[in-house]
PDB file of C-alpha atoms in Angstrom:
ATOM      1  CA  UNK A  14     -16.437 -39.544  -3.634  1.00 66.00           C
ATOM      2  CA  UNK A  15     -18.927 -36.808  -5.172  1.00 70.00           C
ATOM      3  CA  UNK A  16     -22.265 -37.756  -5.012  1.00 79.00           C
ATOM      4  CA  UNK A  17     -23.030 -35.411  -8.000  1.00 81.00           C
ATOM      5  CA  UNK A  18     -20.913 -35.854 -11.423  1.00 81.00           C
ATOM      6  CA  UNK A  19     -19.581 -31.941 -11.767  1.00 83.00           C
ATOM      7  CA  UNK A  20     -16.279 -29.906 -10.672  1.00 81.00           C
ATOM      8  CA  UNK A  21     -15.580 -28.543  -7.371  1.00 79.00           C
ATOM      9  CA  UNK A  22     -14.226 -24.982  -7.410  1.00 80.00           C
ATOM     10  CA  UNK A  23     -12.237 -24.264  -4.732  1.00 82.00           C
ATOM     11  CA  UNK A  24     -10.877 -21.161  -3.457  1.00 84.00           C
ATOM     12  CA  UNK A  25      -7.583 -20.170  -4.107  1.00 82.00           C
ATOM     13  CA  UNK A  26      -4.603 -17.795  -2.798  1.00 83.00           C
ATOM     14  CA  UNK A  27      -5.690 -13.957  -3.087  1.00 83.00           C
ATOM     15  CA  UNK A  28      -3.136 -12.170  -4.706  1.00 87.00           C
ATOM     16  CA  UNK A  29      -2.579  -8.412  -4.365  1.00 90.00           C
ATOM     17  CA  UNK A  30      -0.610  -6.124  -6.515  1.00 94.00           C
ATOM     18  CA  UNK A  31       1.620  -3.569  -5.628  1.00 96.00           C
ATOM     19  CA  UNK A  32       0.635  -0.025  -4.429  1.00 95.00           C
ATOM     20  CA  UNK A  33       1.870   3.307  -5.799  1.00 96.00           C
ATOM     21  CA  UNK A  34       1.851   6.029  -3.977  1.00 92.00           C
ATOM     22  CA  UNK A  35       2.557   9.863  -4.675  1.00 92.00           C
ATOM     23  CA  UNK A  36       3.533  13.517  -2.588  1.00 87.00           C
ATOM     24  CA  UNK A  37       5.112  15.941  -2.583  1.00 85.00           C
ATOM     25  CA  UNK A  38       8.259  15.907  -0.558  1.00 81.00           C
ATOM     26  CA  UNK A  39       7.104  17.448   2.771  1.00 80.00           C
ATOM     27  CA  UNK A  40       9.057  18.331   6.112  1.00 77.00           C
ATOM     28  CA  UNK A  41       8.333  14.838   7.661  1.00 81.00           C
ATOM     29  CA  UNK A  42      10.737  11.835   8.522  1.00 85.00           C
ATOM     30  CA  UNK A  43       8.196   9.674   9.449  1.00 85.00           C
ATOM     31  CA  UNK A  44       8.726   7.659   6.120  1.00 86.00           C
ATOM     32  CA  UNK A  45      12.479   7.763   5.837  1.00 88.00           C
ATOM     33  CA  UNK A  46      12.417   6.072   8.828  1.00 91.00           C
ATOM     34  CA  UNK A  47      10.178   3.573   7.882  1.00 91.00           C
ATOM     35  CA  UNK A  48      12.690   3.250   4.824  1.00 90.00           C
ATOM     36  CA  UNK A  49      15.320   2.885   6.542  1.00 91.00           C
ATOM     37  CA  UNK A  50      14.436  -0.072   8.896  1.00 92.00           C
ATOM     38  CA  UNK A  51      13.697  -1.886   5.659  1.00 90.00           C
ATOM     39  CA  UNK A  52      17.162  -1.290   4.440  1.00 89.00           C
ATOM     40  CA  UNK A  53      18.856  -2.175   7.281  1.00 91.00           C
ATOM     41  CA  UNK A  54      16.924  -5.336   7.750  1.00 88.00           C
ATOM     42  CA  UNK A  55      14.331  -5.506  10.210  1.00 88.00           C
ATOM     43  CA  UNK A  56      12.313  -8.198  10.076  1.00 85.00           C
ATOM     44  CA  UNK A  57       9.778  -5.921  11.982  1.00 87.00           C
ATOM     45  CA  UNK A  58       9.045  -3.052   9.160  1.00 90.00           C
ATOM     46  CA  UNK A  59       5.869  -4.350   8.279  1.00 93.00           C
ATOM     47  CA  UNK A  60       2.718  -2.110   8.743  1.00 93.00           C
ATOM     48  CA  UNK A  61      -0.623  -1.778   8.570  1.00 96.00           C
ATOM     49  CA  UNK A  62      -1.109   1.477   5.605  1.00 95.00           C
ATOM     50  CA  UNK A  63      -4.657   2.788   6.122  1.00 96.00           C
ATOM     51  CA  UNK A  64      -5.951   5.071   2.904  1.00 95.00           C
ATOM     52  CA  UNK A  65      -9.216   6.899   3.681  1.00 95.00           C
ATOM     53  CA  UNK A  66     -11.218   8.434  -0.008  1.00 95.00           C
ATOM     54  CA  UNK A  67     -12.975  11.628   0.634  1.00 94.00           C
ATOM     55  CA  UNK A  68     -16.160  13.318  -0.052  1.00 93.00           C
ATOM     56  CA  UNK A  69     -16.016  15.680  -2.785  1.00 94.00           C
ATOM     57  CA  UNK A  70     -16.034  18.767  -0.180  1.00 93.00           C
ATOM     58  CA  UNK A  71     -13.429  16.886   2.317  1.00 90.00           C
ATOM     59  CA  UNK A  72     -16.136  16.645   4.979  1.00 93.00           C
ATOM     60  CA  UNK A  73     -16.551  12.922   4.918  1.00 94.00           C
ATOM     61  CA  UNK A  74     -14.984   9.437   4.519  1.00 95.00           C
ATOM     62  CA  UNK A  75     -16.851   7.453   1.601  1.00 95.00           C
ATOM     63  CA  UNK A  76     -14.353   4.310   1.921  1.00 95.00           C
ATOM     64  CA  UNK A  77     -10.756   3.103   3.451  1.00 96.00           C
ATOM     65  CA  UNK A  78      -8.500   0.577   2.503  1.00 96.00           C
ATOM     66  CA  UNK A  79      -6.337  -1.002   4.714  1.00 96.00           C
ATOM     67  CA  UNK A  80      -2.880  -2.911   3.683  1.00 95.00           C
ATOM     68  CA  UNK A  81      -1.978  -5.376   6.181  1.00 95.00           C
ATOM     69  CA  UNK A  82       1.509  -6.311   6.798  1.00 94.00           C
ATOM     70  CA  UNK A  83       2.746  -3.731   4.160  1.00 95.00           C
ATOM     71  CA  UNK A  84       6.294  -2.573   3.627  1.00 94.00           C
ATOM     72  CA  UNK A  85       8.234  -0.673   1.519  1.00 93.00           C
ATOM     73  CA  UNK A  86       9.767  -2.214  -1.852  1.00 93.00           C
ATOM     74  CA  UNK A  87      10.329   0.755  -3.881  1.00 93.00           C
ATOM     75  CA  UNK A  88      11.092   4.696  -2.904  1.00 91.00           C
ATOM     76  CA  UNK A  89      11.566   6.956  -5.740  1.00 89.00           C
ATOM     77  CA  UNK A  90      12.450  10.982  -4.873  1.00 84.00           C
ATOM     78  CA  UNK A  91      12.987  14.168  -6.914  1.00 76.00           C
ATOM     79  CA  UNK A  92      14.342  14.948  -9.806  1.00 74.00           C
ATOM     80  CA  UNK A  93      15.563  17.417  -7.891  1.00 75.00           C
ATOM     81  CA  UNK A  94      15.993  20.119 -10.644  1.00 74.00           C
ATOM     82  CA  UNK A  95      16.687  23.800  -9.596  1.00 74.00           C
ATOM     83  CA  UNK A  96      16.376  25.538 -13.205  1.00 79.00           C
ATOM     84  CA  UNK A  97      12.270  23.985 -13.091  1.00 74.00           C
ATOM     85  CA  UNK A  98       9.287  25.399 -11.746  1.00 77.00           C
ATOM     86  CA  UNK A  99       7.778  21.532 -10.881  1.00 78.00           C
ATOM     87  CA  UNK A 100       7.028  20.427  -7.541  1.00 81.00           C
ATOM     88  CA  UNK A 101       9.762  18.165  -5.861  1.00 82.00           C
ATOM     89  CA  UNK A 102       7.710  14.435  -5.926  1.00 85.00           C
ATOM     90  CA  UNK A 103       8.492  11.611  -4.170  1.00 89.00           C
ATOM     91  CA  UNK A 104       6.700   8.177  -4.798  1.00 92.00           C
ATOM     92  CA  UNK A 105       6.562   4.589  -3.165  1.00 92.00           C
ATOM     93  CA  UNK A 106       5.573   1.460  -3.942  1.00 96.00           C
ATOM     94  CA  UNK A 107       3.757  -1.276  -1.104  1.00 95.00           C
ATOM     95  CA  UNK A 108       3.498  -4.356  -1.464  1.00 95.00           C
ATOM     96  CA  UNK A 109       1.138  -6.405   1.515  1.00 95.00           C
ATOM     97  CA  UNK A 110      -0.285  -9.637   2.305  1.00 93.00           C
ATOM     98  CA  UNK A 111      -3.732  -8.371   3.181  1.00 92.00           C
ATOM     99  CA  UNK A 112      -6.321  -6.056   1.933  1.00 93.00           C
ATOM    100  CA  UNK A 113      -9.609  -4.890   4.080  1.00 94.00           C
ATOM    101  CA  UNK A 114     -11.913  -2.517   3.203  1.00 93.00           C
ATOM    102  CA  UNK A 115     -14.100  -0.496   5.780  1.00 87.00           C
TER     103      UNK A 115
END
């Protein structure tokens, strides 16, 4: 019952793709055990991922992103090779519902 004779966009579902993300393997557990309540099930693992881009000399946040309700869907670690000089990686991959940028 448009008044004027054109189409009507409306707005859709967002859609987000996946995040990688990349480290070295450091001393910390904090994201094993993050990990690990997504293996086992938890219907709770979701979090809120907040990824702050520096200044050039470190002194300053230009921009963050933060992933709402993320979780865990892929975990990659090593190779864990003794004979090479390379650093030992590990890498994951978020997917969220959400994206906000401050």
């Amino acid at each position: 019952n448009e008044r004027e004779n054109q189409v009507r966009k409306i707005t859709g579902l967002a859609k987000y793709p996946n995040i990688t993300l990349k480290r070295g393997v450091i001393g910390s557990l904090s994201l094993y055990g993050w990990l690990d309540q997504i293996r086992n099930g938890d219907q709770n693992a979701v979090r809120t991922v907040t990824i702050p881009l520096q200044s050039e000399d470190h002194t300053q946040t230009v921009q963050t992103w933060k992933l709402l309700r993320a979780r865990i869907v892929k975990h990659t670690s090593g190779p864990f090779n003794a004979r090479g000089t390379d650093v030992a990686m590990e890498e994951i991959v978020l997917a969220y519902e959400r994206l906000e940028m401050e």
